[in-house]
Amino acid sequence: MDRAESAIQLAMSRLEDEFRHILISNTIPLDADRLYGSIRRVSLSFAANDGEIDEEFESFGEVSDGSVRFHERGASLGDDLCVDLINPDAVIELKEIADRMIRSGYEKECVQVYSNVRRGALDECLAIVGVEKLSIEEVQRIEWSSLDEKMKKWIQAVKIAVRVLLSGEKRLCDHIFSESESMREVCFNETVKGCVMQLLIFAEAVAIGKRSSEKLFRILDMYDAFADVFPDLEAMVTDEFVCSEAEGVLKGLGEAAKGTFAEFENAVQSETSKKPMQGGEIHPLTRYVMNYVKLLVDYSETLNKLLENDEIDTNGLQIDADILESMSPIARRLLLLLTSLESNIEEKSKLYDDTAMQYIFLMNNILYIVQKVKDSELGKLLGDNWVRKRRGQVRQYATSYLRASWSRALSCLKDEGIGSGSSNASKVALKERFKSFNLCFEEIYRVQTAWRVPDPQLREELRISISEKVIPAYRSFMGRFRSQLEGGRHAGKYIKYTPEDLESYLLDLFEGSPGVLHHLRRKST
């Protein structure tokens, strides 16, 4: 019996060595090119900012050359992707050796050899797809640009790991250890535990890391990717600790996304840059938030799920509670966010001393917001009524601009104080009126040619509105009183412009470059 037992031990030892040798020599390296070729990517544009803005908003979306930055949405694997992890011919031999070792009572040794070799192989696979072995502390010390790349690789890797590596490993274990159901389960759990935990550690580090607005989309990508494969992972892995950790990490990523979104909302509300935009231009905060929100809408399904049970905090904003109640969770939050942005923009308009410029700034920014909403899925979330109200606001601002900017010039073209009729008009008063109008017009021209209205339609509408108010009034005034000055000395000094001249000069307004009146040059051309 002793000699027989020794013979069996020696035989099992040799089988163990042979089992290890076949596993190692027949492992098929992961073909990363084939895997990445099967990944379908979706790129979403994120327009760059320009101008000065608080640090909270600097790192994401701001590119010095004004180019467009792209956010690459989490990719998806082909449903039918399947790879061989071990040479199929060798699997038959491995099964035969495993069967003999299990029947001889050496199942533990067999499982240990298998899991040790395959653990190493899976580690190499993760390295091939770009996942490094890092501790939570190491992950949290990584700069954002490098971390962003690692998060992108993780998103691809978690799909490859679960859908390709783990499912392939499950098929291998089920085939090689078909003689023992308990061994199949133990062997698979032991083999993949390290691989899964390596992925979970990185995700946990991201979830508990410092929150900043630029991380939100990548965290949502990670959450979506992991939520997508989680049912498959849960169906394969039966180790309670690993399952519990995986569930906790998925929840943590969801909480991180919600917390990062809340941080962004607070940052928009409290952004306090005090430097007014030159020429009343669109503020970088407006550009940033609208491009950010426009991209965020692509994650509506995920965010609706994450925000479903959250309480609504209006932060004192005047919004109808019934309207909020009828909206989806993400629509409610975006409505509140844009209301905060509008409130902030209104405060920033007060940085301008010139009241007319305040209205130009408000028109530029509110119209930009409306256009971004109207031209995207935001329009469906917020509704046509929201868009109509903001367009009405822009019209009101235009009316207020005309009043603030041109009332003084138009008051020079009134009859009061000149006399009861044109024949009795005081030449001195007339000269003063024409002189005052000329000075007013030239000052407005000098100042407002430096203002900028980027939208061509709004720019044209403003010029037409000005023209409709100023030109008829000037033509009428000049028609009634011109004869009183003509023939006198220096008449051209007071009646400097024809109505056509004024109309021509109005075309220079809102171009963003200070203008100088060159009357003779205009007339000659």
PDB file of N, CA, C and O in Angstrom, residues 28-79:
ATOM      1  N   ILE A  28      -2.911  31.299 -25.315  1.00  0.00           N
ATOM      2  CA  ILE A  28      -2.923  32.150 -26.518  1.00  0.00           C
ATOM      3  C   ILE A  28      -2.883  33.612 -26.086  1.00  0.00           C
ATOM      4  O   ILE A  28      -3.779  34.062 -25.356  1.00  0.00           O
ATOM      5  N   PRO A  29      -1.875  34.383 -26.528  1.00  0.00           N
ATOM      6  CA  PRO A  29      -1.804  35.812 -26.154  1.00  0.00           C
ATOM      7  C   PRO A  29      -3.040  36.557 -26.649  1.00  0.00           C
ATOM      8  O   PRO A  29      -3.582  36.261 -27.711  1.00  0.00           O
ATOM      9  N   LEU A  30      -3.469  37.530 -25.849  1.00  0.00           N
ATOM     10  CA  LEU A  30      -4.647  38.312 -26.208  1.00  0.00           C
ATOM     11  C   LEU A  30      -4.339  39.194 -27.416  1.00  0.00           C
ATOM     12  O   LEU A  30      -3.328  39.892 -27.445  1.00  0.00           O
ATOM     13  N   ASP A  31      -5.203  39.152 -28.408  1.00  0.00           N
ATOM     14  CA  ASP A  31      -5.040  39.973 -29.618  1.00  0.00           C
ATOM     15  C   ASP A  31      -5.770  41.301 -29.419  1.00  0.00           C
ATOM     16  O   ASP A  31      -6.960  41.421 -29.703  1.00  0.00           O
ATOM     17  N   ALA A  32      -5.007  42.276 -28.917  1.00  0.00           N
ATOM     18  CA  ALA A  32      -5.620  43.569 -28.591  1.00  0.00           C
ATOM     19  C   ALA A  32      -6.175  44.265 -29.835  1.00  0.00           C
ATOM     20  O   ALA A  32      -7.226  44.903 -29.785  1.00  0.00           O
ATOM     21  N   ASP A  33      -5.473  44.132 -30.954  1.00  0.00           N
ATOM     22  CA  ASP A  33      -5.927  44.794 -32.190  1.00  0.00           C
ATOM     23  C   ASP A  33      -7.304  44.286 -32.603  1.00  0.00           C
ATOM     24  O   ASP A  33      -8.168  45.061 -33.020  1.00  0.00           O
ATOM     25  N   ARG A  34      -7.511  42.987 -32.470  1.00  0.00           N
ATOM     26  CA  ARG A  34      -8.811  42.422 -32.838  1.00  0.00           C
ATOM     27  C   ARG A  34      -9.898  42.921 -31.895  1.00  0.00           C
ATOM     28  O   ARG A  34     -11.001  43.266 -32.317  1.00  0.00           O
ATOM     29  N   LEU A  35      -9.561  42.984 -30.606  1.00  0.00           N
ATOM     30  CA  LEU A  35     -10.539  43.452 -29.630  1.00  0.00           C
ATOM     31  C   LEU A  35     -10.913  44.902 -29.875  1.00  0.00           C
ATOM     32  O   LEU A  35     -12.084  45.259 -29.922  1.00  0.00           O
ATOM     33  N   TYR A  36      -9.894  45.747 -30.045  1.00  0.00           N
ATOM     34  CA  TYR A  36     -10.161  47.165 -30.250  1.00  0.00           C
ATOM     35  C   TYR A  36     -10.852  47.411 -31.580  1.00  0.00           C
ATOM     36  O   TYR A  36     -11.635  48.344 -31.719  1.00  0.00           O
ATOM     37  N   GLY A  37     -10.584  46.559 -32.532  1.00  0.00           N
ATOM     38  CA  GLY A  37     -11.271  46.682 -33.815  1.00  0.00           C
ATOM     39  C   GLY A  37     -12.751  46.403 -33.702  1.00  0.00           C
ATOM     40  O   GLY A  37     -13.554  46.875 -34.508  1.00  0.00           O
ATOM     41  N   SER A  38     -13.147  45.654 -32.673  1.00  0.00           N
ATOM     42  CA  SER A  38     -14.567  45.320 -32.484  1.00  0.00           C
ATOM     43  C   SER A  38     -15.278  46.342 -31.615  1.00  0.00           C
ATOM     44  O   SER A  38     -16.484  46.261 -31.414  1.00  0.00           O
ATOM     45  N   ILE A  39     -14.512  47.302 -31.063  1.00  0.00           N
ATOM     46  CA  ILE A  39     -15.108  48.296 -30.176  1.00  0.00           C
ATOM     47  C   ILE A  39     -15.658  49.447 -30.995  1.00  0.00           C
ATOM     48  O   ILE A  39     -14.967  50.043 -31.804  1.00  0.00           O
ATOM     49  N   ARG A  40     -16.929  49.735 -30.787  1.00  0.00           N
ATOM     50  CA  ARG A  40     -17.577  50.838 -31.489  1.00  0.00           C
ATOM     51  C   ARG A  40     -17.545  52.073 -30.601  1.00  0.00           C
ATOM     52  O   ARG A  40     -18.088  52.077 -29.506  1.00  0.00           O
ATOM     53  N   ARG A  41     -16.901  53.124 -31.098  1.00  0.00           N
ATOM     54  CA  ARG A  41     -16.772  54.349 -30.290  1.00  0.00           C
ATOM     55  C   ARG A  41     -17.764  55.406 -30.741  1.00  0.00           C
ATOM     56  O   ARG A  41     -18.124  55.476 -31.895  1.00  0.00           O
ATOM     57  N   VAL A  42     -18.178  56.227 -29.782  1.00  0.00           N
ATOM     58  CA  VAL A  42     -19.045  57.366 -30.083  1.00  0.00           C
ATOM     59  C   VAL A  42     -18.347  58.617 -29.566  1.00  0.00           C
ATOM     60  O   VAL A  42     -18.067  58.727 -28.382  1.00  0.00           O
ATOM     61  N   SER A  43     -18.033  59.548 -30.451  1.00  0.00           N
ATOM     62  CA  SER A  43     -17.377  60.792 -30.051  1.00  0.00           C
ATOM     63  C   SER A  43     -18.393  61.915 -29.979  1.00  0.00           C
ATOM     64  O   SER A  43     -19.193  62.093 -30.891  1.00  0.00           O
ATOM     65  N   LEU A  44     -18.345  62.658 -28.901  1.00  0.00           N
ATOM     66  CA  LEU A  44     -19.256  63.779 -28.703  1.00  0.00           C
ATOM     67  C   LEU A  44     -18.432  65.050 -28.586  1.00  0.00           C
ATOM     68  O   LEU A  44     -17.493  65.111 -27.803  1.00  0.00           O
ATOM     69  N   SER A  45     -18.780  66.062 -29.363  1.00  0.00           N
ATOM     70  CA  SER A  45     -17.975  67.279 -29.357  1.00  0.00           C
ATOM     71  C   SER A  45     -18.280  68.125 -28.132  1.00  0.00           C
ATOM     72  O   SER A  45     -19.408  68.214 -27.681  1.00  0.00           O
ATOM     73  N   PHE A  46     -17.245  68.757 -27.622  1.00  0.00           N
ATOM     74  CA  PHE A  46     -17.377  69.683 -26.501  1.00  0.00           C
ATOM     75  C   PHE A  46     -16.633  70.944 -26.893  1.00  0.00           C
ATOM     76  O   PHE A  46     -15.418  70.976 -26.931  1.00  0.00           O
ATOM     77  N   ALA A  47     -17.375  71.979 -27.236  1.00  0.00           N
ATOM     78  CA  ALA A  47     -16.746  73.197 -27.753  1.00  0.00           C
ATOM     79  C   ALA A  47     -15.895  73.859 -26.686  1.00  0.00           C
ATOM     80  O   ALA A  47     -16.217  73.846 -25.504  1.00  0.00           O
ATOM     81  N   ALA A  48     -14.801  74.434 -27.107  1.00  0.00           N
ATOM     82  CA  ALA A  48     -13.861  75.064 -26.186  1.00  0.00           C
ATOM     83  C   ALA A  48     -14.364  76.420 -25.714  1.00  0.00           C
ATOM     84  O   ALA A  48     -15.173  77.060 -26.352  1.00  0.00           O
ATOM     85  N   ASN A  49     -13.847  76.823 -24.567  1.00  0.00           N
ATOM     86  CA  ASN A  49     -14.127  78.161 -24.042  1.00  0.00           C
ATOM     87  C   ASN A  49     -13.073  79.136 -24.506  1.00  0.00           C
ATOM     88  O   ASN A  49     -12.017  78.760 -24.979  1.00  0.00           O
ATOM     89  N   ASP A  50     -13.338  80.395 -24.305  1.00  0.00           N
ATOM     90  CA  ASP A  50     -12.303  81.403 -24.431  1.00  0.00           C
ATOM     91  C   ASP A  50     -12.574  82.467 -23.376  1.00  0.00           C
ATOM     92  O   ASP A  50     -13.649  82.577 -22.849  1.00  0.00           O
ATOM     93  N   GLY A  51     -11.555  83.228 -23.048  1.00  0.00           N
ATOM     94  CA  GLY A  51     -11.734  84.262 -22.035  1.00  0.00           C
ATOM     95  C   GLY A  51     -11.377  83.757 -20.649  1.00  0.00           C
ATOM     96  O   GLY A  51     -11.001  82.610 -20.453  1.00  0.00           O
ATOM     97  N   GLU A  52     -11.519  84.651 -19.681  1.00  0.00           N
ATOM     98  CA  GLU A  52     -11.147  84.316 -18.308  1.00  0.00           C
ATOM     99  C   GLU A  52     -12.337  83.757 -17.553  1.00  0.00           C
ATOM    100  O   GLU A  52     -13.470  84.160 -17.752  1.00  0.00           O
ATOM    101  N   ILE A  53     -12.042  82.820 -16.673  1.00  0.00           N
ATOM    102  CA  ILE A  53     -13.110  82.177 -15.901  1.00  0.00           C
ATOM    103  C   ILE A  53     -12.496  81.551 -14.664  1.00  0.00           C
ATOM    104  O   ILE A  53     -11.287  81.288 -14.630  1.00  0.00           O
ATOM    105  N   ASP A  54     -13.284  81.321 -13.647  1.00  0.00           N
ATOM    106  CA  ASP A  54     -12.763  80.761 -12.403  1.00  0.00           C
ATOM    107  C   ASP A  54     -12.112  79.410 -12.632  1.00  0.00           C
ATOM    108  O   ASP A  54     -12.436  78.691 -13.562  1.00  0.00           O
ATOM    109  N   GLU A  55     -11.195  79.037 -11.738  1.00  0.00           N
ATOM    110  CA  GLU A  55     -10.441  77.791 -11.871  1.00  0.00           C
ATOM    111  C   GLU A  55     -11.349  76.570 -11.947  1.00  0.00           C
ATOM    112  O   GLU A  55     -11.021  75.583 -12.589  1.00  0.00           O
ATOM    113  N   GLU A  56     -12.487  76.641 -11.281  1.00  0.00           N
ATOM    114  CA  GLU A  56     -13.416  75.507 -11.267  1.00  0.00           C
ATOM    115  C   GLU A  56     -13.767  75.053 -12.679  1.00  0.00           C
ATOM    116  O   GLU A  56     -14.021  73.893 -12.927  1.00  0.00           O
ATOM    117  N   PHE A  57     -13.754  75.998 -13.639  1.00  0.00           N
ATOM    118  CA  PHE A  57     -14.197  75.688 -14.992  1.00  0.00           C
ATOM    119  C   PHE A  57     -13.053  75.651 -15.997  1.00  0.00           C
ATOM    120  O   PHE A  57     -13.274  75.534 -17.175  1.00  0.00           O
ATOM    121  N   GLU A  58     -11.811  75.788 -15.539  1.00  0.00           N
ATOM    122  CA  GLU A  58     -10.712  75.946 -16.480  1.00  0.00           C
ATOM    123  C   GLU A  58     -10.288  74.647 -17.148  1.00  0.00           C
ATOM    124  O   GLU A  58      -9.977  74.621 -18.326  1.00  0.00           O
ATOM    125  N   SER A  59     -10.264  73.554 -16.403  1.00  0.00           N
ATOM    126  CA  SER A  59      -9.566  72.371 -16.887  1.00  0.00           C
ATOM    127  C   SER A  59     -10.312  71.590 -17.952  1.00  0.00           C
ATOM    128  O   SER A  59      -9.718  70.801 -18.659  1.00  0.00           O
ATOM    129  N   PHE A  60     -11.607  71.803 -18.070  1.00  0.00           N
ATOM    130  CA  PHE A  60     -12.360  71.012 -19.056  1.00  0.00           C
ATOM    131  C   PHE A  60     -13.011  71.927 -20.068  1.00  0.00           C
ATOM    132  O   PHE A  60     -13.746  72.819 -19.725  1.00  0.00           O
ATOM    133  N   GLY A  61     -12.682  71.703 -21.320  1.00  0.00           N
ATOM    134  CA  GLY A  61     -13.339  72.455 -22.370  1.00  0.00           C
ATOM    135  C   GLY A  61     -12.621  73.711 -22.799  1.00  0.00           C
ATOM    136  O   GLY A  61     -12.958  74.289 -23.811  1.00  0.00           O
ATOM    137  N   GLU A  62     -11.603  74.160 -22.056  1.00  0.00           N
ATOM    138  CA  GLU A  62     -10.930  75.395 -22.443  1.00  0.00           C
ATOM    139  C   GLU A  62      -9.662  75.061 -23.212  1.00  0.00           C
ATOM    140  O   GLU A  62      -8.760  74.418 -22.718  1.00  0.00           O
ATOM    141  N   VAL A  63      -9.606  75.468 -24.456  1.00  0.00           N
ATOM    142  CA  VAL A  63      -8.451  75.215 -25.313  1.00  0.00           C
ATOM    143  C   VAL A  63      -7.989  76.560 -25.848  1.00  0.00           C
ATOM    144  O   VAL A  63      -8.782  77.336 -26.376  1.00  0.00           O
ATOM    145  N   SER A  64      -6.697  76.839 -25.700  1.00  0.00           N
ATOM    146  CA  SER A  64      -6.194  78.173 -26.021  1.00  0.00           C
ATOM    147  C   SER A  64      -6.385  78.555 -27.484  1.00  0.00           C
ATOM    148  O   SER A  64      -6.540  79.712 -27.822  1.00  0.00           O
ATOM    149  N   ASP A  65      -6.354  77.571 -28.382  1.00  0.00           N
ATOM    150  CA  ASP A  65      -6.477  77.907 -29.796  1.00  0.00           C
ATOM    151  C   ASP A  65      -7.921  77.946 -30.278  1.00  0.00           C
ATOM    152  O   ASP A  65      -8.188  78.096 -31.468  1.00  0.00           O
ATOM    153  N   GLY A  66      -8.883  77.792 -29.347  1.00  0.00           N
ATOM    154  CA  GLY A  66     -10.291  77.894 -29.717  1.00  0.00           C
ATOM    155  C   GLY A  66     -10.807  76.691 -30.475  1.00  0.00           C
ATOM    156  O   GLY A  66     -11.869  76.742 -31.090  1.00  0.00           O
ATOM    157  N   SER A  67     -10.084  75.584 -30.438  1.00  0.00           N
ATOM    158  CA  SER A  67     -10.511  74.396 -31.174  1.00  0.00           C
ATOM    159  C   SER A  67     -11.624  73.674 -30.421  1.00  0.00           C
ATOM    160  O   SER A  67     -12.028  74.076 -29.346  1.00  0.00           O
ATOM    161  N   VAL A  68     -12.107  72.585 -31.002  1.00  0.00           N
ATOM    162  CA  VAL A  68     -13.172  71.811 -30.371  1.00  0.00           C
ATOM    163  C   VAL A  68     -12.569  70.582 -29.714  1.00  0.00           C
ATOM    164  O   VAL A  68     -11.744  69.888 -30.303  1.00  0.00           O
ATOM    165  N   ARG A  69     -12.963  70.348 -28.498  1.00  0.00           N
ATOM    166  CA  ARG A  69     -12.494  69.160 -27.778  1.00  0.00           C
ATOM    167  C   ARG A  69     -13.549  68.076 -27.883  1.00  0.00           C
ATOM    168  O   ARG A  69     -14.730  68.343 -27.827  1.00  0.00           O
ATOM    169  N   PHE A  70     -13.092  66.836 -28.026  1.00  0.00           N
ATOM    170  CA  PHE A  70     -14.031  65.724 -28.151  1.00  0.00           C
ATOM    171  C   PHE A  70     -14.019  64.865 -26.901  1.00  0.00           C
ATOM    172  O   PHE A  70     -12.961  64.579 -26.341  1.00  0.00           O
ATOM    173  N   HIS A  71     -15.202  64.502 -26.481  1.00  0.00           N
ATOM    174  CA  HIS A  71     -15.332  63.540 -25.390  1.00  0.00           C
ATOM    175  C   HIS A  71     -15.757  62.222 -26.016  1.00  0.00           C
ATOM    176  O   HIS A  71     -16.789  62.138 -26.665  1.00  0.00           O
ATOM    177  N   GLU A  72     -14.930  61.208 -25.834  1.00  0.00           N
ATOM    178  CA  GLU A  72     -15.233  59.910 -26.437  1.00  0.00           C
ATOM    179  C   GLU A  72     -16.086  59.100 -25.481  1.00  0.00           C
ATOM    180  O   GLU A  72     -15.659  58.729 -24.397  1.00  0.00           O
ATOM    181  N   ARG A  73     -17.314  58.859 -25.874  1.00  0.00           N
ATOM    182  CA  ARG A  73     -18.257  58.135 -25.033  1.00  0.00           C
ATOM    183  C   ARG A  73     -17.815  56.695 -24.880  1.00  0.00           C
ATOM    184  O   ARG A  73     -17.148  56.133 -25.737  1.00  0.00           O
ATOM    185  N   GLY A  74     -18.196  56.049 -23.795  1.00  0.00           N
ATOM    186  CA  GLY A  74     -17.853  54.659 -23.539  1.00  0.00           C
ATOM    187  C   GLY A  74     -18.176  53.767 -24.726  1.00  0.00           C
ATOM    188  O   GLY A  74     -19.240  53.846 -25.299  1.00  0.00           O
ATOM    189  N   ALA A  75     -17.224  52.943 -25.110  1.00  0.00           N
ATOM    190  CA  ALA A  75     -17.385  52.113 -26.298  1.00  0.00           C
ATOM    191  C   ALA A  75     -18.125  50.824 -25.967  1.00  0.00           C
ATOM    192  O   ALA A  75     -18.265  50.430 -24.815  1.00  0.00           O
ATOM    193  N   SER A  76     -18.609  50.148 -27.004  1.00  0.00           N
ATOM    194  CA  SER A  76     -19.337  48.891 -26.792  1.00  0.00           C
ATOM    195  C   SER A  76     -18.701  47.784 -27.617  1.00  0.00           C
ATOM    196  O   SER A  76     -18.236  48.004 -28.727  1.00  0.00           O
ATOM    197  N   LEU A  77     -18.686  46.582 -27.029  1.00  0.00           N
ATOM    198  CA  LEU A  77     -18.128  45.409 -27.719  1.00  0.00           C
ATOM    199  C   LEU A  77     -19.186  44.756 -28.591  1.00  0.00           C
ATOM    200  O   LEU A  77     -20.372  44.820 -28.301  1.00  0.00           O
ATOM    201  N   GLY A  78     -18.726  44.121 -29.640  1.00  0.00           N
ATOM    202  CA  GLY A  78     -19.646  43.315 -30.442  1.00  0.00           C
ATOM    203  C   GLY A  78     -20.214  42.181 -29.599  1.00  0.00           C
ATOM    204  O   GLY A  78     -19.497  41.564 -28.800  1.00  0.00           O
ATOM    205  N   ASP A  79     -21.489  41.907 -29.752  1.00  0.00           N
ATOM    206  CA  ASP A  79     -22.150  40.896 -28.915  1.00  0.00           C
ATOM    207  C   ASP A  79     -21.590  39.489 -29.119  1.00  0.00           C
ATOM    208  O   ASP A  79     -21.634  38.651 -28.220  1.00  0.00           O
TER     209      ASP A  79
END
